[in-house]
PDB file of C-alpha atoms and ligand atoms in Angstrom:
ATOM      1  CA  MET A   1      15.412  18.968  -4.699  1.00  0.00           C
ATOM      2  CA  GLU A   2      14.763  15.656  -6.435  1.00  0.00           C
ATOM      3  CA  GLU A   3      11.371  14.821  -7.858  1.00  0.00           C
ATOM      4  CA  ARG A   4       8.615  14.102  -5.321  1.00  0.00           C
ATOM      5  CA  VAL A   5       5.595  11.892  -5.893  1.00  0.00           C
ATOM      6  CA  LYS A   6       2.276  13.281  -4.657  1.00  0.00           C
ATOM      7  CA  THR A   7       0.420  10.717  -2.595  1.00  0.00           C
ATOM      8  CA  GLY A   8      -3.119  11.917  -3.270  1.00  0.00           C
ATOM      9  CA  ILE A   9      -3.838  11.717   0.462  1.00  0.00           C
ATOM     10  CA  PRO A  10      -4.803  15.171   1.779  1.00  0.00           C
ATOM     11  CA  GLY A  11      -2.356  16.268   4.486  1.00  0.00           C
ATOM     12  CA  LEU A  12       0.298  13.650   3.816  1.00  0.00           C
ATOM     13  CA  ASP A  13       2.444  15.455   1.266  1.00  0.00           C
ATOM     14  CA  GLU A  14       2.836  18.503   3.495  1.00  0.00           C
ATOM     15  CA  ILE A  15       4.428  16.435   6.263  1.00  0.00           C
ATOM     16  CA  LEU A  16       6.744  14.776   3.710  1.00  0.00           C
ATOM     17  CA  GLU A  17       8.446  17.779   2.123  1.00  0.00           C
ATOM     18  CA  GLY A  18       5.915  17.795  -0.710  1.00  0.00           C
ATOM     19  CA  GLY A  19       5.596  14.059  -1.350  1.00  0.00           C
ATOM     20  CA  LEU A  20       7.477  10.783  -1.486  1.00  0.00           C
ATOM     21  CA  PRO A  21      10.895  10.462  -3.070  1.00  0.00           C
ATOM     22  CA  LYS A  22      10.259   9.167  -6.603  1.00  0.00           C
ATOM     23  CA  GLY A  23      10.859   5.423  -6.940  1.00  0.00           C
ATOM     24  CA  THR A  24      10.902   4.727  -3.212  1.00  0.00           C
ATOM     25  CA  ASN A  25       9.435   1.718  -1.417  1.00  0.00           C
ATOM     26  CA  VAL A  26       7.324   2.353   1.690  1.00  0.00           C
ATOM     27  CA  LEU A  27       5.972  -0.065   4.259  1.00  0.00           C
ATOM     28  CA  ILE A  28       2.433   0.754   5.435  1.00  0.00           C
ATOM     29  CA  SER A  29       2.213  -0.794   8.851  1.00  0.00           C
ATOM     30  CA  GLY A  30      -0.760  -1.131  11.193  1.00  0.00           C
ATOM     31  CA  GLY A  31      -3.107  -3.423  13.041  1.00  0.00           C
ATOM     32  CA  THR A  32      -6.280  -4.843  11.561  1.00  0.00           C
ATOM     33  CA  GLY A  33      -8.853  -2.304  10.382  1.00  0.00           C
ATOM     34  CA  THR A  34      -6.478   0.659  10.672  1.00  0.00           C
ATOM     35  CA  GLY A  35      -7.025   1.611   7.013  1.00  0.00           C
ATOM     36  CA  LYS A  36      -4.022   0.132   5.223  1.00  0.00           C
ATOM     37  CA  THR A  37      -5.950  -1.118   2.194  1.00  0.00           C
ATOM     38  CA  ILE A  38      -7.885   2.128   1.760  1.00  0.00           C
ATOM     39  CA  PHE A  39      -4.671   4.156   2.165  1.00  0.00           C
ATOM     40  CA  CYS A  40      -2.943   2.181  -0.594  1.00  0.00           C
ATOM     41  CA  SER A  41      -5.985   2.259  -2.870  1.00  0.00           C
ATOM     42  CA  GLN A  42      -6.208   6.031  -2.576  1.00  0.00           C
ATOM     43  CA  PHE A  43      -2.523   6.359  -3.485  1.00  0.00           C
ATOM     44  CA  LEU A  44      -3.135   4.339  -6.665  1.00  0.00           C
ATOM     45  CA  TYR A  45      -6.491   5.804  -7.630  1.00  0.00           C
ATOM     46  CA  LYS A  46      -5.466   9.438  -7.115  1.00  0.00           C
ATOM     47  CA  GLY A  47      -2.185   8.665  -8.847  1.00  0.00           C
ATOM     48  CA  ILE A  48      -4.157   7.950 -12.002  1.00  0.00           C
ATOM     49  CA  GLU A  49      -6.905  10.524 -11.554  1.00  0.00           C
ATOM     50  CA  ASP A  50      -4.800  13.513 -10.511  1.00  0.00           C
ATOM     51  CA  TYR A  51      -1.227  12.768 -11.567  1.00  0.00           C
ATOM     52  CA  ASN A  52      -1.594  10.615 -14.662  1.00  0.00           C
ATOM     53  CA  GLN A  53       0.523   7.799 -13.179  1.00  0.00           C
ATOM     54  CA  ASN A  54      -0.735   4.288 -13.848  1.00  0.00           C
ATOM     55  CA  GLY A  55      -0.739   1.686 -11.095  1.00  0.00           C
ATOM     56  CA  ILE A  56      -0.804  -1.969 -10.098  1.00  0.00           C
ATOM     57  CA  PHE A  57      -2.581  -3.370  -7.051  1.00  0.00           C
ATOM     58  CA  VAL A  58      -1.417  -6.839  -5.999  1.00  0.00           C
ATOM     59  CA  THR A  59      -4.172  -8.107  -3.725  1.00  0.00           C
ATOM     60  CA  LEU A  60      -3.290 -11.131  -1.647  1.00  0.00           C
ATOM     61  CA  GLU A  61      -5.782 -10.692   1.157  1.00  0.00           C
ATOM     62  CA  GLU A  62      -9.111  -9.824  -0.396  1.00  0.00           C
ATOM     63  CA  ARG A  63     -10.474 -10.757  -3.796  1.00  0.00           C
ATOM     64  CA  ALA A  64     -10.216  -8.182  -6.558  1.00  0.00           C
ATOM     65  CA  GLU A  65     -14.001  -8.046  -6.834  1.00  0.00           C
ATOM     66  CA  ASP A  66     -14.369  -7.229  -3.133  1.00  0.00           C
ATOM     67  CA  LEU A  67     -11.701  -4.553  -3.374  1.00  0.00           C
ATOM     68  CA  ARG A  68     -13.498  -2.906  -6.333  1.00  0.00           C
ATOM     69  CA  LYS A  69     -16.771  -2.925  -4.449  1.00  0.00           C
ATOM     70  CA  GLU A  70     -15.266  -1.376  -1.296  1.00  0.00           C
ATOM     71  CA  MET A  71     -13.468   1.348  -3.195  1.00  0.00           C
ATOM     72  CA  LEU A  72     -16.576   2.288  -5.167  1.00  0.00           C
ATOM     73  CA  ARG A  73     -17.955   3.496  -1.822  1.00  0.00           C
ATOM     74  CA  PHE A  74     -15.433   6.339  -2.012  1.00  0.00           C
ATOM     75  CA  GLY A  75     -16.379   7.061  -5.615  1.00  0.00           C
ATOM     76  CA  TRP A  76     -13.235   5.319  -6.908  1.00  0.00           C
ATOM     77  CA  ASP A  77     -14.220   3.360  -9.986  1.00  0.00           C
ATOM     78  CA  PHE A  78     -11.371   0.870 -10.332  1.00  0.00           C
ATOM     79  CA  LYS A  79     -13.095  -0.981 -13.177  1.00  0.00           C
ATOM     80  CA  LYS A  80     -13.164   2.130 -15.333  1.00  0.00           C
ATOM     81  CA  TYR A  81      -9.388   2.589 -15.068  1.00  0.00           C
ATOM     82  CA  GLU A  82      -8.813  -1.131 -15.559  1.00  0.00           C
ATOM     83  CA  ASN A  83     -10.749  -0.944 -18.815  1.00  0.00           C
ATOM     84  CA  GLU A  84      -8.590   1.993 -19.864  1.00  0.00           C
ATOM     85  CA  ASN A  85      -5.420  -0.017 -19.051  1.00  0.00           C
ATOM     86  CA  LYS A  86      -4.375   2.520 -16.444  1.00  0.00           C
ATOM     87  CA  LEU A  87      -4.866   0.192 -13.506  1.00  0.00           C
ATOM     88  CA  ALA A  88      -4.202  -3.528 -13.108  1.00  0.00           C
ATOM     89  CA  ILE A  89      -5.333  -5.600 -10.166  1.00  0.00           C
ATOM     90  CA  ILE A  90      -3.291  -8.779  -9.791  1.00  0.00           C
ATOM     91  CA  ASP A  91      -5.430 -11.188  -7.789  1.00  0.00           C
ATOM     92  CA  GLY A  92      -3.414 -13.634  -5.725  1.00  0.00           C
ATOM     93  CA  THR A  93      -6.186 -14.674  -3.375  1.00  0.00           C
ATOM     94  CA  SER A  94      -7.464 -17.665  -5.255  1.00  0.00           C
ATOM     95  CA  THR A  95      -4.062 -19.346  -5.109  1.00  0.00           C
ATOM     96  CA  LYS A  96      -4.994 -20.248  -1.557  1.00  0.00           C
ATOM     97  CA  LEU A  97      -7.866 -22.213  -3.045  1.00  0.00           C
ATOM     98  CA  ARG A  98      -5.360 -23.789  -5.431  1.00  0.00           C
ATOM     99  CA  LYS A  99      -6.963 -22.351  -8.506  1.00  0.00           C
ATOM    100  CA  ARG A 100      -6.675 -19.345 -10.772  1.00  0.00           C
ATOM    101  CA  ALA A 101      -9.070 -16.421 -10.385  1.00  0.00           C
ATOM    102  CA  VAL A 102     -10.792 -17.182 -13.677  1.00  0.00           C
ATOM    103  CA  LYS A 103     -12.792 -13.981 -13.772  1.00  0.00           C
ATOM    104  CA  GLU A 104      -9.687 -11.826 -13.492  1.00  0.00           C
ATOM    105  CA  LYS A 105      -7.426 -10.620 -16.282  1.00  0.00           C
ATOM    106  CA  TYR A 106      -4.390 -10.759 -14.001  1.00  0.00           C
ATOM    107  CA  SER A 107      -4.003 -13.464 -11.391  1.00  0.00           C
ATOM    108  CA  LEU A 108      -1.318 -15.552  -9.779  1.00  0.00           C
ATOM    109  CA  VAL A 109      -1.107 -19.294 -10.030  1.00  0.00           C
ATOM    110  CA  GLY A 110       1.035 -19.708  -6.927  1.00  0.00           C
ATOM    111  CA  LEU A 111       2.367 -17.490  -4.213  1.00  0.00           C
ATOM    112  CA  ASP A 112       5.928 -18.033  -5.208  1.00  0.00           C
ATOM    113  CA  ILE A 113       7.974 -14.834  -4.842  1.00  0.00           C
ATOM    114  CA  ASP A 114       9.741 -15.352  -8.158  1.00  0.00           C
ATOM    115  CA  ALA A 115       6.484 -15.776 -10.032  1.00  0.00           C
ATOM    116  CA  LEU A 116       5.146 -12.656  -8.357  1.00  0.00           C
ATOM    117  CA  ILE A 117       8.228 -10.644  -9.268  1.00  0.00           C
ATOM    118  CA  ILE A 118       8.015 -11.763 -12.903  1.00  0.00           C
ATOM    119  CA  GLU A 119       4.321 -10.912 -13.094  1.00  0.00           C
ATOM    120  CA  ILE A 120       4.750  -7.450 -11.549  1.00  0.00           C
ATOM    121  CA  ASN A 121       7.574  -6.717 -13.954  1.00  0.00           C
ATOM    122  CA  ARG A 122       5.523  -7.871 -16.945  1.00  0.00           C
ATOM    123  CA  VAL A 123       2.365  -5.955 -16.013  1.00  0.00           C
ATOM    124  CA  CYS A 124       4.409  -2.839 -15.205  1.00  0.00           C
ATOM    125  CA  ARG A 125       5.596  -2.779 -18.795  1.00  0.00           C
ATOM    126  CA  GLU A 126       2.210  -3.693 -20.194  1.00  0.00           C
ATOM    127  CA  ILE A 127       0.372  -0.755 -18.632  1.00  0.00           C
ATOM    128  CA  ASN A 128       3.354   1.505 -18.035  1.00  0.00           C
ATOM    129  CA  ALA A 129       2.822   1.578 -14.266  1.00  0.00           C
ATOM    130  CA  GLU A 130       4.577   4.066 -12.028  1.00  0.00           C
ATOM    131  CA  ARG A 131       2.929   3.048  -8.746  1.00  0.00           C
ATOM    132  CA  VAL A 132       2.655  -0.432  -7.231  1.00  0.00           C
ATOM    133  CA  VAL A 133       0.891  -1.713  -4.104  1.00  0.00           C
ATOM    134  CA  ILE A 134       1.404  -5.120  -2.495  1.00  0.00           C
ATOM    135  CA  ASP A 135      -1.295  -5.902   0.060  1.00  0.00           C
ATOM    136  CA  SER A 136      -0.015  -7.666   2.139  1.00  0.00           C
ATOM    137  CA  ILE A 137       3.423  -9.110   2.883  1.00  0.00           C
ATOM    138  CA  PRO A 138       2.202 -11.603   5.520  1.00  0.00           C
ATOM    139  CA  SER A 139      -0.280 -12.978   2.958  1.00  0.00           C
ATOM    140  CA  LEU A 140       2.624 -14.127   0.848  1.00  0.00           C
ATOM    141  CA  GLY A 141       2.709 -16.945   3.344  1.00  0.00           C
ATOM    142  CA  ILE A 142       6.470 -16.988   3.625  1.00  0.00           C
ATOM    143  CA  LYS A 143       7.458 -19.567   6.176  1.00  0.00           C
ATOM    144  CA  LEU A 144       8.130 -18.022   9.551  1.00  0.00           C
ATOM    145  CA  GLU A 145      10.559 -20.727  10.624  1.00  0.00           C
ATOM    146  CA  ASN A 146      13.184 -19.751   8.159  1.00  0.00           C
ATOM    147  CA  GLU A 147      14.151 -16.183   9.004  1.00  0.00           C
ATOM    148  CA  LYS A 148      17.009 -16.022   6.554  1.00  0.00           C
ATOM    149  CA  GLU A 149      14.779 -17.092   3.685  1.00  0.00           C
ATOM    150  CA  LEU A 150      12.090 -14.663   4.780  1.00  0.00           C
ATOM    151  CA  ARG A 151      14.454 -11.721   4.921  1.00  0.00           C
ATOM    152  CA  ARG A 152      15.829 -12.666   1.516  1.00  0.00           C
ATOM    153  CA  SER A 153      12.366 -12.896  -0.066  1.00  0.00           C
ATOM    154  CA  VAL A 154      11.110  -9.577   1.256  1.00  0.00           C
ATOM    155  CA  TYR A 155      14.421  -7.961   0.353  1.00  0.00           C
ATOM    156  CA  ARG A 156      14.250  -9.291  -3.205  1.00  0.00           C
ATOM    157  CA  LEU A 157      10.704  -8.096  -3.615  1.00  0.00           C
ATOM    158  CA  SER A 158      11.435  -4.555  -2.420  1.00  0.00           C
ATOM    159  CA  THR A 159      14.670  -4.367  -4.388  1.00  0.00           C
ATOM    160  CA  LEU A 160      12.922  -5.410  -7.579  1.00  0.00           C
ATOM    161  CA  LEU A 161      10.384  -2.637  -7.057  1.00  0.00           C
ATOM    162  CA  LEU A 162      13.243  -0.143  -6.680  1.00  0.00           C
ATOM    163  CA  GLU A 163      14.903  -1.572  -9.789  1.00  0.00           C
ATOM    164  CA  ILE A 164      11.775  -1.184 -11.895  1.00  0.00           C
ATOM    165  CA  GLY A 165      11.696   2.410 -10.708  1.00  0.00           C
ATOM    166  CA  VAL A 166       8.104   2.459  -9.487  1.00  0.00           C
ATOM    167  CA  THR A 167       7.019   4.169  -6.272  1.00  0.00           C
ATOM    168  CA  SER A 168       5.591   1.387  -4.144  1.00  0.00           C
ATOM    169  CA  PHE A 169       3.689   0.573  -0.964  1.00  0.00           C
ATOM    170  CA  MET A 170       3.773  -2.786   0.804  1.00  0.00           C
ATOM    171  CA  THR A 171       1.453  -3.414   3.732  1.00  0.00           C
ATOM    172  CA  THR A 172       2.156  -5.437   6.822  1.00  0.00           C
ATOM    173  CA  GLU A 173       0.225  -6.106   9.966  1.00  0.00           C
ATOM    174  CA  THR A 174       1.374  -5.448  13.481  1.00  0.00           C
ATOM    175  CA  LEU A 175       0.454  -7.387  16.544  1.00  0.00           C
ATOM    176  CA  GLY A 176       1.089  -5.140  19.520  1.00  0.00           C
ATOM    177  CA  ASP A 177       4.309  -3.115  19.493  1.00  0.00           C
ATOM    178  CA  GLY A 178       6.702  -3.080  16.580  1.00  0.00           C
ATOM    179  CA  PHE A 179       6.317  -2.144  12.954  1.00  0.00           C
ATOM    180  CA  SER A 180       5.760  -5.418  11.225  1.00  0.00           C
ATOM    181  CA  ARG A 181       4.612  -8.973  11.425  1.00  0.00           C
ATOM    182  CA  TYR A 182       8.017 -10.555  11.023  1.00  0.00           C
ATOM    183  CA  GLY A 183      10.164  -7.805  12.536  1.00  0.00           C
ATOM    184  CA  ILE A 184      12.209  -7.420   9.360  1.00  0.00           C
ATOM    185  CA  GLU A 185       9.989  -5.696   6.769  1.00  0.00           C
ATOM    186  CA  GLU A 186      10.796  -2.230   8.154  1.00  0.00           C
ATOM    187  CA  PHE A 187      14.509  -2.779   7.603  1.00  0.00           C
ATOM    188  CA  VAL A 188      14.231  -3.661   3.933  1.00  0.00           C
ATOM    189  CA  SER A 189      11.938  -0.776   2.967  1.00  0.00           C
ATOM    190  CA  ARG A 190      13.066   2.813   2.460  1.00  0.00           C
ATOM    191  CA  GLY A 191      10.176   4.247   4.436  1.00  0.00           C
ATOM    192  CA  VAL A 192       7.734   3.244   7.149  1.00  0.00           C
ATOM    193  CA  ILE A 193       4.311   4.813   7.751  1.00  0.00           C
ATOM    194  CA  LYS A 194       2.408   3.645  10.809  1.00  0.00           C
ATOM    195  CA  LEU A 195      -1.385   3.656  11.114  1.00  0.00           C
ATOM    196  CA  ASP A 196      -3.002   3.157  14.525  1.00  0.00           C
ATOM    197  CA  ILE A 197      -6.282   3.281  16.357  1.00  0.00           C
ATOM    198  CA  ILE A 198      -5.621   4.711  19.806  1.00  0.00           C
ATOM    199  CA  GLU A 199      -7.761   5.368  22.846  1.00  0.00           C
ATOM    200  CA  LYS A 200      -8.401   9.002  23.614  1.00  0.00           C
ATOM    201  CA  GLY A 201     -10.637   9.682  26.591  1.00  0.00           C
ATOM    202  CA  ASP A 202     -13.731   7.583  26.113  1.00  0.00           C
ATOM    203  CA  LYS A 203     -13.313   7.085  22.366  1.00  0.00           C
ATOM    204  CA  PHE A 204     -10.864   5.838  19.786  1.00  0.00           C
ATOM    205  CA  VAL A 205      -9.136   7.904  17.134  1.00  0.00           C
ATOM    206  CA  ARG A 206      -7.217   6.963  14.016  1.00  0.00           C
ATOM    207  CA  THR A 207      -3.655   8.259  13.925  1.00  0.00           C
ATOM    208  CA  ILE A 208      -0.760   8.261  11.498  1.00  0.00           C
ATOM    209  CA  TYR A 209       2.932   9.009  11.816  1.00  0.00           C
ATOM    210  CA  ILE A 210       6.033   8.626   9.692  1.00  0.00           C
ATOM    211  CA  ARG A 211       8.582   6.352  11.345  1.00  0.00           C
ATOM    212  CA  LYS A 212      11.176   6.465   8.590  1.00  0.00           C
ATOM    213  CA  MET A 213      11.514   8.076   5.176  1.00  0.00           C
ATOM    214  CA  ARG A 214      14.901   8.126   3.573  1.00  0.00           C
ATOM    215  CA  GLU A 215      15.809  11.292   1.623  1.00  0.00           C
ATOM    216  CA  THR A 216      13.204  13.196   3.594  1.00  0.00           C
ATOM    217  CA  ARG A 217      13.048  15.494   6.588  1.00  0.00           C
ATOM    218  CA  PHE A 218       9.630  14.628   7.937  1.00  0.00           C
ATOM    219  CA  SER A 219       7.473  15.793  10.810  1.00  0.00           C
ATOM    220  CA  MET A 220       7.795  13.646  13.946  1.00  0.00           C
ATOM    221  CA  GLU A 221       4.251  14.260  15.092  1.00  0.00           C
ATOM    222  CA  ARG A 222       1.444  11.767  15.350  1.00  0.00           C
ATOM    223  CA  TYR A 223      -1.532  13.138  13.405  1.00  0.00           C
ATOM    224  CA  PRO A 224      -5.201  12.237  13.606  1.00  0.00           C
ATOM    225  CA  PHE A 225      -6.840  11.073  10.404  1.00  0.00           C
ATOM    226  CA  ASP A 226     -10.313  10.110   9.357  1.00  0.00           C
ATOM    227  CA  ILE A 227     -11.850   7.929   6.683  1.00  0.00           C
ATOM    228  CA  GLU A 228     -14.419  10.187   5.027  1.00  0.00           C
ATOM    229  CA  HIS A 229     -16.898   9.713   2.197  1.00  0.00           C
ATOM    230  CA  ASP A 230     -14.201  10.520  -0.350  1.00  0.00           C
ATOM    231  CA  GLY A 231     -11.278   8.765   1.341  1.00  0.00           C
ATOM    232  CA  ILE A 232      -8.571   9.374   3.922  1.00  0.00           C
ATOM    233  CA  ARG A 233      -7.830  12.875   5.176  1.00  0.00           C
ATOM    234  CA  ILE A 234      -5.000  13.675   7.589  1.00  0.00           C
ATOM    235  CA  TYR A 235      -5.458  16.558  10.002  1.00  0.00           C
ATOM    236  CA  THR A 236      -2.101  18.268  10.181  1.00  0.00           C
ATOM    237  CA  ARG A 237      -3.086  21.640  11.612  1.00  0.00           C
ATOM    238  CA  GLY A 238      -4.552  20.723  14.947  1.00  0.00           C
ATOM    239  CA  GLU A 239      -8.114  20.664  13.585  1.00  0.00           C
ATOM    240  CA  VAL A 240     -10.541  18.497  15.488  1.00  0.00           C
ATOM    241  CA  PHE A 241     -12.808  16.365  13.386  1.00  0.00           C
TER     242      PHE A 241
HETATM  243  N1  LIG B   1     -16.877   3.931   3.223  1.00  0.00           N
HETATM  244  C1  LIG B   1     -16.291   4.050   4.415  1.00  0.00           C
HETATM  245  N2  LIG B   1     -16.426   5.155   5.153  1.00  0.00           N
HETATM  246  C2  LIG B   1     -15.816   5.267   6.347  1.00  0.00           C
HETATM  247  N3  LIG B   1     -15.061   4.321   6.893  1.00  0.00           N
HETATM  248  C3  LIG B   1     -14.884   3.196   6.192  1.00  0.00           C
HETATM  249  C4  LIG B   1     -15.480   2.990   4.924  1.00  0.00           C
HETATM  250  N4  LIG B   1     -15.121   1.792   4.471  1.00  0.00           N
HETATM  251  C5  LIG B   1     -14.329   1.267   5.424  1.00  0.00           C
HETATM  252  N5  LIG B   1     -14.183   2.097   6.450  1.00  0.00           N
HETATM  253  C6  LIG B   1     -13.381   1.871   7.649  1.00  0.00           C
HETATM  254  O1  LIG B   1     -12.123   1.366   7.250  1.00  0.00           O
HETATM  255  C7  LIG B   1     -11.815   0.208   7.984  1.00  0.00           C
HETATM  256  C8  LIG B   1     -11.093  -0.812   7.116  1.00  0.00           C
HETATM  257  O2  LIG B   1     -10.083  -0.193   6.392  1.00  0.00           O
HETATM  258  P1  LIG B   1      -9.052  -1.115   5.624  1.00  0.00           P
HETATM  259  O3  LIG B   1      -9.731  -2.264   5.010  1.00  0.00           O
HETATM  260  O4  LIG B   1      -8.266  -0.223   4.768  1.00  0.00           O
HETATM  261  O5  LIG B   1      -8.169  -1.598   6.861  1.00  0.00           O
HETATM  262  P2  LIG B   1      -6.945  -2.594   6.848  1.00  0.00           P
HETATM  263  O6  LIG B   1      -5.936  -1.998   7.746  1.00  0.00           O
HETATM  264  O7  LIG B   1      -6.568  -2.905   5.475  1.00  0.00           O
HETATM  265  O8  LIG B   1      -7.587  -3.846   7.566  1.00  0.00           O
HETATM  266  P3  LIG B   1      -7.307  -5.409   7.383  1.00  0.00           P
HETATM  267  O9  LIG B   1      -6.394  -5.779   8.478  1.00  0.00           O
HETATM  268  O10 LIG B   1      -8.650  -6.024   7.537  1.00  0.00           O
HETATM  269  O11 LIG B   1      -6.732  -5.633   6.041  1.00  0.00           O
HETATM  270  C9  LIG B   1     -13.132  -0.362   8.402  1.00  0.00           C
HETATM  271  O12 LIG B   1     -12.988  -1.047   9.626  1.00  0.00           O
HETATM  272  C10 LIG B   1     -14.004   0.836   8.534  1.00  0.00           C
HETATM  273  O13 LIG B   1     -13.935   1.332   9.848  1.00  0.00           O
HETATM  274 MG1  LIG B   2      -6.442  -4.644   4.345  1.00  0.00          MG
END
């Protein structure tokens, strides 16, 4: 079989025939607070720590400094890997304030898709990245009115990631049913992973399932997962946490 990329998320690789197809592009879809950002961060951090694959985190929703602080709670020291040029955080949040994130080494001046593509490409070469995360697609602020333009932009972004050859995650938010904000992101990505918080009896549980993964025979079950002190763990064997 072709090369698989280990996700670094306990339980996930075993329901994906050992990992993700190398160089694929996966949409991480879920409502607010379902764990999308943590999921993607773990994929990048463990990629460096356990598999020696450098990574880029494009943060468009929360500032790089907030992301670092949150991830330190899981013992993931982003700063350390940034200093070692193994991890780059591209901060695109301050563009909404119409200024550059002056404290950051990598930041975006505008949220133009072309500029973003150029920057990802450049930083990929600079640190030799093999994993990329874009959090999130809706934060790119692509105009909803123009569906054709929107589809084209998201398509170009995901195709560039495939072209560079990195294994990538893009997040999107769902409102109610469906897999994405715009109803098109799932069609341009090669895989879709859905995170949910569902009601079970008198409490809520976090669940995960694979909706699509090209080149992969995956399990069709919905699995519970938990966010623990050291990150996300998926319970694939009927364990109750
Ligand atoms: N250290 C921690 N230990 C356990 N659970 C945590 C910890 N930190 C965050 N969480 C849980 O993770 C949730 C947020 O996860 P995350 O930020 O990844 O979600 P998200 O899907 O990206 O949400 P958003 O829509 O806000 O971007 C929090 O609501 C909280 O319940
Ligand atoms: Mg998030």
